[in-house]
GROMACS .gro file of C-alpha atoms in nm:
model
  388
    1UNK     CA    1   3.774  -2.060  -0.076
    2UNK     CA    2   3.620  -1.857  -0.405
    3UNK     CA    3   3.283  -1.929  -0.512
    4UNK     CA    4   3.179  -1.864  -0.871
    5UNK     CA    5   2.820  -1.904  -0.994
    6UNK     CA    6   2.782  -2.013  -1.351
    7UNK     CA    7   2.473  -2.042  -1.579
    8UNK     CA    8   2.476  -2.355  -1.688
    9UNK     CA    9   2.265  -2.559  -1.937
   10UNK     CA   10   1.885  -2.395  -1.843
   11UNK     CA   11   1.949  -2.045  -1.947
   12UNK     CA   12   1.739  -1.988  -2.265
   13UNK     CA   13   1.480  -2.219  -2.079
   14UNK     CA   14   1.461  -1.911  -1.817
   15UNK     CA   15   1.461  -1.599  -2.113
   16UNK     CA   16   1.332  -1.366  -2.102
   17UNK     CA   17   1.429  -1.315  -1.712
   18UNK     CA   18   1.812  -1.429  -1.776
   19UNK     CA   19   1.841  -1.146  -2.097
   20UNK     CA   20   1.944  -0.919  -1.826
   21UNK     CA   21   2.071  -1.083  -1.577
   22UNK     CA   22   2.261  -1.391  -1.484
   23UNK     CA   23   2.044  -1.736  -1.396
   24UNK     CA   24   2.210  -1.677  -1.002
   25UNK     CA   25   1.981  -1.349  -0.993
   26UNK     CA   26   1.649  -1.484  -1.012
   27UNK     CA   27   1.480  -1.431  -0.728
   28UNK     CA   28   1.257  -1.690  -0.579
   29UNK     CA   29   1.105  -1.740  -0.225
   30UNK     CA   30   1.258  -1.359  -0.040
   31UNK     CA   31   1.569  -1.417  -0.211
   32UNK     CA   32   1.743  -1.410  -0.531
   33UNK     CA   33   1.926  -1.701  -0.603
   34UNK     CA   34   2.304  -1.574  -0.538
   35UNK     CA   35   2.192  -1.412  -0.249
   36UNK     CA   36   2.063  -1.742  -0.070
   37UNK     CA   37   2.410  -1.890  -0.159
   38UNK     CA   38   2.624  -1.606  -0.025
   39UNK     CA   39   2.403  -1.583   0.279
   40UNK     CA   40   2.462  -1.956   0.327
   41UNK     CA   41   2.820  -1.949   0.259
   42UNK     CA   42   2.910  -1.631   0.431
   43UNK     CA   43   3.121  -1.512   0.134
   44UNK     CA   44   3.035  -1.293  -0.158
   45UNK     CA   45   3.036  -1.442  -0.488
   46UNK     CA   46   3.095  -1.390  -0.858
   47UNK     CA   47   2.968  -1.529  -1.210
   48UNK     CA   48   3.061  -1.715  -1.531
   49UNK     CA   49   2.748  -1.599  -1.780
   50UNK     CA   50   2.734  -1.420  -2.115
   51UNK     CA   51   3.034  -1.228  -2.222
   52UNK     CA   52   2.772  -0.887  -2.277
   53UNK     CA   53   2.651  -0.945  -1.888
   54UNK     CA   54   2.986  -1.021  -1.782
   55UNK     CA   55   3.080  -0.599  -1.755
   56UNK     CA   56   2.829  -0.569  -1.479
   57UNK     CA   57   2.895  -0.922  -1.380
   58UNK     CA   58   3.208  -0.989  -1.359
   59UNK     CA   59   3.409  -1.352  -1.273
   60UNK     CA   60   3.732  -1.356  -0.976
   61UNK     CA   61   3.910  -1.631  -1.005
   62UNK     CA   62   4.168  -1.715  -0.665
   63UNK     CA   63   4.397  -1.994  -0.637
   64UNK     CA   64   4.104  -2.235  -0.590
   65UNK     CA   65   3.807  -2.227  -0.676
   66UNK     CA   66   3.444  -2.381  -0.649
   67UNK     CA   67   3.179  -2.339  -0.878
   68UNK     CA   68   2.830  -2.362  -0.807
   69UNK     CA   69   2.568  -2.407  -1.095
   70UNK     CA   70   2.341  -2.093  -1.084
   71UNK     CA   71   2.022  -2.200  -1.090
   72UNK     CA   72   2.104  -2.465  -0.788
   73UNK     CA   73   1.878  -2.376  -0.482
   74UNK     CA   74   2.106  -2.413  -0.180
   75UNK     CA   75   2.014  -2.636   0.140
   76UNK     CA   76   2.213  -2.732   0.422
   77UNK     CA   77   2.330  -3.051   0.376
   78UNK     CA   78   2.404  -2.937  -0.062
   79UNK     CA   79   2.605  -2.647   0.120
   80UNK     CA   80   2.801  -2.885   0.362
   81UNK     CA   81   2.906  -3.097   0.039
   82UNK     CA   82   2.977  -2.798  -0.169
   83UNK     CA   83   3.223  -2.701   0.124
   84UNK     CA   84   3.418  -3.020   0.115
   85UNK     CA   85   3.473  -3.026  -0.228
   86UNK     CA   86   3.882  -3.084  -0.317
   87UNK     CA   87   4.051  -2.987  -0.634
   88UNK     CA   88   3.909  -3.235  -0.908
   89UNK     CA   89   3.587  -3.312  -0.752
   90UNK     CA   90   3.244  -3.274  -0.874
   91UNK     CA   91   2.887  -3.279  -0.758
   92UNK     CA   92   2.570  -3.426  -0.986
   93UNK     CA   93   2.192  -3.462  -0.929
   94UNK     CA   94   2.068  -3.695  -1.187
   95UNK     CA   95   2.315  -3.648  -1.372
   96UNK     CA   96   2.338  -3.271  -1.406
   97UNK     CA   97   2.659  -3.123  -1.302
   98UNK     CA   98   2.619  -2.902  -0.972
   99UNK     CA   99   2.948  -2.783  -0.849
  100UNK     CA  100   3.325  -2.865  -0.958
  101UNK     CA  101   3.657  -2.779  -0.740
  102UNK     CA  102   3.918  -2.628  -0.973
  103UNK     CA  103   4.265  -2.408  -0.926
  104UNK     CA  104   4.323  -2.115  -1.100
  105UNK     CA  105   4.379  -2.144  -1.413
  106UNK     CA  106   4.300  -2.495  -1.460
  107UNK     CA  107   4.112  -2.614  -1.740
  108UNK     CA  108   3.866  -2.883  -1.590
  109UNK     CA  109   3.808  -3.243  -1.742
  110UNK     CA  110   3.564  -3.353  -1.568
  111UNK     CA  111   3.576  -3.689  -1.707
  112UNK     CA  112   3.834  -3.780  -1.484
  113UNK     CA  113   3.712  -3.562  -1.175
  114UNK     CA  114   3.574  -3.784  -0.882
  115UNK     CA  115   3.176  -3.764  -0.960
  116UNK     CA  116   2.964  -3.749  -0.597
  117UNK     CA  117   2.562  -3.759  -0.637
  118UNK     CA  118   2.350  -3.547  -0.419
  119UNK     CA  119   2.008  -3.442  -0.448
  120UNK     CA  120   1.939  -3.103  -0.548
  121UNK     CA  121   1.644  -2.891  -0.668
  122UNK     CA  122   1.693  -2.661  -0.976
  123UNK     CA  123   1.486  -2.385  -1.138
  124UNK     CA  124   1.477  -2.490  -1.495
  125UNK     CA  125   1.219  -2.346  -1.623
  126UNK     CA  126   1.073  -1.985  -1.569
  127UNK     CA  127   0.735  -2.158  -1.461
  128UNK     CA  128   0.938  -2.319  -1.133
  129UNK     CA  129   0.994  -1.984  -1.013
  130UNK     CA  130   0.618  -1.962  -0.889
  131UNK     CA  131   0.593  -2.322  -0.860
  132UNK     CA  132   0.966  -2.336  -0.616
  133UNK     CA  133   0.822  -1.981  -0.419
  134UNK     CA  134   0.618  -2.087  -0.177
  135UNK     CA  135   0.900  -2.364  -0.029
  136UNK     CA  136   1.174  -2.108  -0.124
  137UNK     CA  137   0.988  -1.828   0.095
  138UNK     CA  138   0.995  -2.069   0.371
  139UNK     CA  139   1.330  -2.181   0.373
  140UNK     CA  140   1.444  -1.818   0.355
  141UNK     CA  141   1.209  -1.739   0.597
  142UNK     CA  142   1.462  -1.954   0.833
  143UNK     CA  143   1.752  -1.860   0.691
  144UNK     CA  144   1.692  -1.452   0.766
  145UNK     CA  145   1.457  -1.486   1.076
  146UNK     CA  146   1.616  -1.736   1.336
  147UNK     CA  147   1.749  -1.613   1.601
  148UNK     CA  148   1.574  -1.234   1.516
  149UNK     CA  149   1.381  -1.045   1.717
  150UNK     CA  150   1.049  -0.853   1.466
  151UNK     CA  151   0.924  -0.505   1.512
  152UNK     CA  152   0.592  -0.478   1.686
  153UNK     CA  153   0.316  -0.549   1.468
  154UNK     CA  154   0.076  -0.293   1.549
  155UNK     CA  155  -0.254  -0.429   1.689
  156UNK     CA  156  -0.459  -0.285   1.430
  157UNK     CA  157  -0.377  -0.588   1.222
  158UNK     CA  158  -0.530  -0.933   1.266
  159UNK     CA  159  -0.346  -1.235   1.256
  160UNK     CA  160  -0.482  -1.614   1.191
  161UNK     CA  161  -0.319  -1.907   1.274
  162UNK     CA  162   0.006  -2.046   1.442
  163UNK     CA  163   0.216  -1.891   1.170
  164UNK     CA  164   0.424  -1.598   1.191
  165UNK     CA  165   0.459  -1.211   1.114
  166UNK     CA  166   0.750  -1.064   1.095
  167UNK     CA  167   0.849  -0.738   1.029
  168UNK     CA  168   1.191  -0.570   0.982
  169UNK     CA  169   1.333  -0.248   1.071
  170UNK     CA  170   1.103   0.032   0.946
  171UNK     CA  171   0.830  -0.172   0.828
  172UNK     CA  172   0.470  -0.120   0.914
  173UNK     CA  173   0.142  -0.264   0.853
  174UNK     CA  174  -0.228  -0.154   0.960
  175UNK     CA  175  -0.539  -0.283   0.969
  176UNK     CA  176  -0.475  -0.600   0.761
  177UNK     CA  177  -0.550  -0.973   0.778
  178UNK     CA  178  -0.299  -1.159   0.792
  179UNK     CA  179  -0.403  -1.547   0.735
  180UNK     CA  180  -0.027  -1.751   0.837
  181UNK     CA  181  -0.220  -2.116   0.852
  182UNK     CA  182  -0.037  -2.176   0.490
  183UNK     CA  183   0.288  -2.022   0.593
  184UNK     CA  184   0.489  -1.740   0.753
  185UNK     CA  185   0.495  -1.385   0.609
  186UNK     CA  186   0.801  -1.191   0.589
  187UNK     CA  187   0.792  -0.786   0.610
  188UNK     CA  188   1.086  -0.648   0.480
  189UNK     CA  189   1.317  -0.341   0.582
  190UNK     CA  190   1.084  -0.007   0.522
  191UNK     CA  191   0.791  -0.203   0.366
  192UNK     CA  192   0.467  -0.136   0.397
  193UNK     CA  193   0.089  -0.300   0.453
  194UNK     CA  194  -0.177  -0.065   0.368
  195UNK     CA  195  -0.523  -0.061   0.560
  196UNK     CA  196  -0.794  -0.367   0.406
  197UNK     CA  197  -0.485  -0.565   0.290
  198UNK     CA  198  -0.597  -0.908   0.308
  199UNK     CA  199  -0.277  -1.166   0.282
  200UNK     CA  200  -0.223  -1.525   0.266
  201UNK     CA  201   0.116  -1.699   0.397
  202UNK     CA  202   0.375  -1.799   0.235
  203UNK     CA  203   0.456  -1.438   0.157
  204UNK     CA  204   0.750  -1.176   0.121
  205UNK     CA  205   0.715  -0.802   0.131
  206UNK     CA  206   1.072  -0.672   0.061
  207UNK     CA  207   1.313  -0.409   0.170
  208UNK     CA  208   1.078  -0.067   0.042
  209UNK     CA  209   0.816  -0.270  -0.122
  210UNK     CA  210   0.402  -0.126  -0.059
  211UNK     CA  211   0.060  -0.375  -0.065
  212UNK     CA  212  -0.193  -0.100  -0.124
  213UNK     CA  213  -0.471  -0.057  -0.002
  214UNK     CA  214  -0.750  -0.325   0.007
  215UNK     CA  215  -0.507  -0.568  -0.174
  216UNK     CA  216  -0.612  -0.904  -0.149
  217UNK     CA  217  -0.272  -1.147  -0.174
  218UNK     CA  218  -0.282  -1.525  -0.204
  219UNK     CA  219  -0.018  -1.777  -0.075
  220UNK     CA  220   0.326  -1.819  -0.243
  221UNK     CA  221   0.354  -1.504  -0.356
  222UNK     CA  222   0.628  -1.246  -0.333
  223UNK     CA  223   0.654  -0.856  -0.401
  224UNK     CA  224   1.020  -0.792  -0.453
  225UNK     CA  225   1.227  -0.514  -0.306
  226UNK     CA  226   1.034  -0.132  -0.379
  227UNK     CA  227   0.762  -0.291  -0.572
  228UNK     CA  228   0.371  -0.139  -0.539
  229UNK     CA  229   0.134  -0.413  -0.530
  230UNK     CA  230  -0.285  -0.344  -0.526
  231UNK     CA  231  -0.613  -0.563  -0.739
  232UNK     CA  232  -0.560  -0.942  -0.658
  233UNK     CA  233  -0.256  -1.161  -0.695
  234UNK     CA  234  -0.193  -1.526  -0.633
  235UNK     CA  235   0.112  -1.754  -0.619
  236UNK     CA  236   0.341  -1.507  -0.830
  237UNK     CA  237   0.674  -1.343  -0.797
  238UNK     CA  238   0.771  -0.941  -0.905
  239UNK     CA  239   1.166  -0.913  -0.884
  240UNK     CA  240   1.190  -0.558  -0.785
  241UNK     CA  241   1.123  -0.243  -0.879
  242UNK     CA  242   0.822  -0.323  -1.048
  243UNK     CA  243   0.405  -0.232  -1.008
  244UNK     CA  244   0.123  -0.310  -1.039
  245UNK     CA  245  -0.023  -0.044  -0.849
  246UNK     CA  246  -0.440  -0.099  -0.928
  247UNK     CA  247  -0.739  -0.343  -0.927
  248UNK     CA  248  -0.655  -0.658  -1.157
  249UNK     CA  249  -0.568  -1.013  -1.189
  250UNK     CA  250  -0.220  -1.190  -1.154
  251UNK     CA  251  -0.160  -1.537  -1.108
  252UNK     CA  252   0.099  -1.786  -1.184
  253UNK     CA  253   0.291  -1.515  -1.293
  254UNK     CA  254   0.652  -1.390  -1.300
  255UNK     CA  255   0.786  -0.979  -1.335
  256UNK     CA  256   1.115  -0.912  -1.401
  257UNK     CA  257   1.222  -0.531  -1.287
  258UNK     CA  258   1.123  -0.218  -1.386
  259UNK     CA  259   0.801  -0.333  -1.525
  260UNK     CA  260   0.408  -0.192  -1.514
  261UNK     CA  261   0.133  -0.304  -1.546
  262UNK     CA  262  -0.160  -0.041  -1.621
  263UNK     CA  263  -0.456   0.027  -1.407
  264UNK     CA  264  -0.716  -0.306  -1.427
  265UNK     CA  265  -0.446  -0.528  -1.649
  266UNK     CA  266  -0.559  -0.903  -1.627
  267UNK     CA  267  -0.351  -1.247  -1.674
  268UNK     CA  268  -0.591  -1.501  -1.754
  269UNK     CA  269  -0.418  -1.848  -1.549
  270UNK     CA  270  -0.656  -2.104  -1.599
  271UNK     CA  271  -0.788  -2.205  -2.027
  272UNK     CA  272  -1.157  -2.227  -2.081
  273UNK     CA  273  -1.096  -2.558  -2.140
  274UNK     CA  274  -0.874  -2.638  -1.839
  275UNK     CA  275  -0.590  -2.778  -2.073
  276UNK     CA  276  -0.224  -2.807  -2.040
  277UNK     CA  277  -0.056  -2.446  -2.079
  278UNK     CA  278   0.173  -2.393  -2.317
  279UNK     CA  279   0.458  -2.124  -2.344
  280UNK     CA  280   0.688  -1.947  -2.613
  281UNK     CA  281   1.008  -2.193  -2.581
  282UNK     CA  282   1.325  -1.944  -2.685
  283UNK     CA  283   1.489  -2.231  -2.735
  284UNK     CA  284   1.259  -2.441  -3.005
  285UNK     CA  285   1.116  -2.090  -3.102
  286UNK     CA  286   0.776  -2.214  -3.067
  287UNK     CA  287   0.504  -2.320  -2.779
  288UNK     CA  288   0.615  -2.582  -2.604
  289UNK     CA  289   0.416  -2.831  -2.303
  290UNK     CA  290   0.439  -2.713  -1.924
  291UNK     CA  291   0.302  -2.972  -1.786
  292UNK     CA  292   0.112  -2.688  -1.589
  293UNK     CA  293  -0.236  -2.622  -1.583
  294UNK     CA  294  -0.244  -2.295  -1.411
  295UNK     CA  295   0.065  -2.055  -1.593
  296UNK     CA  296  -0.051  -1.678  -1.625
  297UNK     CA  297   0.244  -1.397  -1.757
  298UNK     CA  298   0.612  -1.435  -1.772
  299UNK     CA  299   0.721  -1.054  -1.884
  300UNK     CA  300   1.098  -0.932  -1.871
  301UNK     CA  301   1.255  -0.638  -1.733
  302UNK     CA  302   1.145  -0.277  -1.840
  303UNK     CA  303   0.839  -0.376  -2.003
  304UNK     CA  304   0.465  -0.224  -1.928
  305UNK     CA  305   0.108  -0.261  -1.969
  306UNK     CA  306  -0.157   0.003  -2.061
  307UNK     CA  307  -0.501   0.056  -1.895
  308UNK     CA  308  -0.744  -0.248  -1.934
  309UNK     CA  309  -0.492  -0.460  -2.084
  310UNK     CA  310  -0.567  -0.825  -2.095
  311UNK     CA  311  -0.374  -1.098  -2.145
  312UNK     CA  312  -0.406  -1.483  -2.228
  313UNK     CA  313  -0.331  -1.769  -2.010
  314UNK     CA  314   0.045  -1.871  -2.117
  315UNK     CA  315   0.171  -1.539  -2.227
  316UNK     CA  316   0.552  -1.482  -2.266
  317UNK     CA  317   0.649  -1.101  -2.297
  318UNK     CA  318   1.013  -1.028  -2.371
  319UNK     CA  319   1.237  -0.750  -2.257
  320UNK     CA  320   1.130  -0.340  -2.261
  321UNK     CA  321   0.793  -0.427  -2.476
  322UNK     CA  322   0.526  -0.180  -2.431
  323UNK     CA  323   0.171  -0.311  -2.480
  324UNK     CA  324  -0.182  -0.149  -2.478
  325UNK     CA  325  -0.521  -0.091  -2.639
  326UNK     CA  326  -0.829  -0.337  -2.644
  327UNK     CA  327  -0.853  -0.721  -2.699
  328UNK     CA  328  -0.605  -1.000  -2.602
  329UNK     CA  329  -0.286  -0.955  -2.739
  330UNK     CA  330  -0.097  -1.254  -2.881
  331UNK     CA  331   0.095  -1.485  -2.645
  332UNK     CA  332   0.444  -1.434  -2.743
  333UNK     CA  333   0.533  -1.107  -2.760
  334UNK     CA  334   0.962  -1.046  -2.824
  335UNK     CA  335   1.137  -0.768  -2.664
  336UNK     CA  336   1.143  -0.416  -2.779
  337UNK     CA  337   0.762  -0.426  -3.002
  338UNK     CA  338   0.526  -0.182  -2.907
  339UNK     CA  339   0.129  -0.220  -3.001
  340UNK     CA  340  -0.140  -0.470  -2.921
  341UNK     CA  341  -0.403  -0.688  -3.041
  342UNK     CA  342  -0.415  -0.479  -3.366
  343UNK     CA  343  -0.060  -0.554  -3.419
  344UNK     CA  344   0.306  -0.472  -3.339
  345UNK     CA  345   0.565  -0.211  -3.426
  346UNK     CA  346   0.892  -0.244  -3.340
  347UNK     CA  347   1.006  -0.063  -2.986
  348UNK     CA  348   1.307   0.232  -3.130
  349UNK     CA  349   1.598   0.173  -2.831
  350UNK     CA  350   1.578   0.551  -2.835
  351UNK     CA  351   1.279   0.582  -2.667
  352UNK     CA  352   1.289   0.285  -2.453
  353UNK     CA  353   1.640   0.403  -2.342
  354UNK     CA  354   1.426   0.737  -2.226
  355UNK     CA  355   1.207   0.568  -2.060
  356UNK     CA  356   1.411   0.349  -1.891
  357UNK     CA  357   1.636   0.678  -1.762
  358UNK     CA  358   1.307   0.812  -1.636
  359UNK     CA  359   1.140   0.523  -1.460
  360UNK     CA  360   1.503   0.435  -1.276
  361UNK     CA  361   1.603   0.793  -1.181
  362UNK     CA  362   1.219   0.809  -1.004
  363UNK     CA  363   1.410   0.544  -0.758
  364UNK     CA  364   1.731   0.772  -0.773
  365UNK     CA  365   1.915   0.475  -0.977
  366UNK     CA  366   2.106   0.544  -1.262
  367UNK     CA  367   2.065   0.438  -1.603
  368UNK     CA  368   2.419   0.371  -1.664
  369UNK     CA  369   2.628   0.293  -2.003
  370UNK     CA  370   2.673  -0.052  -1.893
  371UNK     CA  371   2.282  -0.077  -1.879
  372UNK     CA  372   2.202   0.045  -2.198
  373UNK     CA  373   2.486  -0.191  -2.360
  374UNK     CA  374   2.291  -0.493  -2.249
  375UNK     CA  375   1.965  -0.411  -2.383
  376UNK     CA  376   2.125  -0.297  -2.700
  377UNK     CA  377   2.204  -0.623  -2.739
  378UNK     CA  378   1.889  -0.768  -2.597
  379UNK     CA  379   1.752  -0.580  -2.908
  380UNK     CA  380   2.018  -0.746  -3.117
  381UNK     CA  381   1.934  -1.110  -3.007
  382UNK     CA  382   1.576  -1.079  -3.048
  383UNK     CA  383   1.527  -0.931  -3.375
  384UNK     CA  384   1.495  -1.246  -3.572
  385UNK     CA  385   1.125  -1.242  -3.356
  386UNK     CA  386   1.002  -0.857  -3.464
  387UNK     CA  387   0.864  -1.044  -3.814
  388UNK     CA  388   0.568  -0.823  -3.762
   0.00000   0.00000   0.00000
């Protein structure tokens, strides 16, 4: 059987995280999205998303065929019905397509395909990324532990409550608390727990990821892989590749890669007046209701923070912006501007492109053609928002 993840209806609700990549790599809990389902299914998988994303993401279509909507979070009784599927048979939760059996080749009406419900839960919006982590941690906790022997935690570290440590190849950690009453706490491959670290379970450390020192981590929380984490941080997820090396506030928050965030930045999480949040909607271009009354920073890939940066509660930051200077900046802020409170210019792609080829070949990854193409047209989509 061939598996093929597709984005489905919720993309623009999760921009500017799905810009530059497809909805199936959002990670949430330890684990992006496509990597939960090819764990689970044992098989590697490909995409349907947007024709510019589709170079480094390409689709394989075999003789049959499954497809999975991307943003579905995989369990194992969805995975069991997924499996069974026939040619000409679909899956729904409330309504909402989440998997179809085709052949190759075949054009699907699936009006006449034999519907099945299920129940099935979906990151639709990019505030259920911090909202899902916590459970999502959890369940991947499971998924990569069982069965798995850890390294030896060094007993410099303290440990509190019946939860548990664990600690992949190459990973250390010493001299920190580590509180697992909440919820396990997952170590990954070559990571490392700096002395004073203070941390809260549910959490994920992964694969070449650093807490610095004297870090003080709350539950749900996850520091994707070769991330530097240090200041405060509560119930938020970093995708990889990404710091926030220094003293400072982040809550409720989501980082795509290859982002910054200057020495003593601040997300405010909470309004003054403990009101609903409200974020930049791509998709009604304007602020739309969360429902949510904690929401910090949503900021997409390659985009950074200067020194003593602060920003409001409900701020939406899109794809290689570069922000600094005094005051709060305002709380939708498109992709490639550059400035502050004072006011925006827009970002040249020349000089992001530079920076981008510096701050990946530090991590000895390429900056490839394919790369910049994407954010070329990342620049391209969001113009219509640089009315500065």
């Amino acid at each position: 059987m061939n598996y093929i993840l597709f984005d489905g209806p919720d993309r623009e609700a999760l921009l500017p995280f799905t810009y530059t990549r497809p909805v199936a790599d959002i990670r949430v809990g330890i684990l992006t999205i496509r990597e939960k389902w090819e764990k689970y299914l044992g098989l590697t998988t490909s995409t349907v998303t947007e024709e510019y994303l589709s170079g480094k993401w390409p689709m394989v279509e075999l003789e049959k065929n499954i497809f999975i909507l991307g943003n579905v979070l995989p369990t194992d009784v969805l995975v069991e019905k997924i499996k069974s599927l026939e040619v000409q048979q679909s899956l729904y939760a409330n309504d909402e397509l989440i998997a179809f059996c085709v052949e190759e080749g075949e054009e699907p009406d699936l009006d006449v395909f034999l519907k099945i419900e299920v129940e099935a839960t979906l990151i639709k919006h990019t505030w259920s990324i911090f909202k899902e982590n916590g459970a999502q941690i959890q369940a991947d906790f499971k998924l990569l532990t069982e069965d798995q022997i850890s390294e030896t935690l060094s007993d410099t570290n303290r440990v509190i409550g019946g939860g548990k440590v664990f600690l992949e190849e190459g990973a250390s950690a010493e001299c920190a608390i580590f509180n697992t009453k909440g919820g396990d706490i997952y170590i990954g491959r070559g990571a490392t727990v700096m002395e004073g670290s203070i941390i809260q379970g549910p959490f994920a450390l992964c694969e070449g990821a650093t807490i610095k020192i004297g870090a003080k981590i709350y539950a749900d929380t996850t520091v994707g892989p070769h991330s530097k984490v240090g200041g405060e941080v509560g119930n938020s997820v970093i995708f990889g590749y990404s710091n926030k090396g220094h003293d400072g506030y982040l809550g409720n928050s989501v980082l795509g890669e290859w982002c910054n965030l200057g020495a003593d930045t601040n997300t405010s999480n909470l309004k003054n007046n403990y009101a609903e949040v409200r974020l930049w909607d791509y998709e009604t271009e304007g602020f739309a209701r969360t429902g949510e009354q904690f929401c910090g920073l949503m900021m997409g890939d390659h985009s950074k923070s200067g020194i003593n940066t602060m920003f409001n509660t409900g701020t939406v930051i899109g794809v290689s912006a570069n922000i600094f200077g005094g005051g709060f900046p305002r709380n939708f802020i498109p992709s490639f501007s550059w400035g502050g409170s004072a006011g925006f210019t827009e970002y040249k792609t020349r000089k992001a492109f530079e920076v981008a080829e510096k701050v990946m070949s530090r991590r000895k990854i390429d900056f490839t053609e394919e790369d910049e193409s994407i954010l070329k047209s990342v620049f391209d989509q969001s113009e219509k928002w640089r009315n500065y």
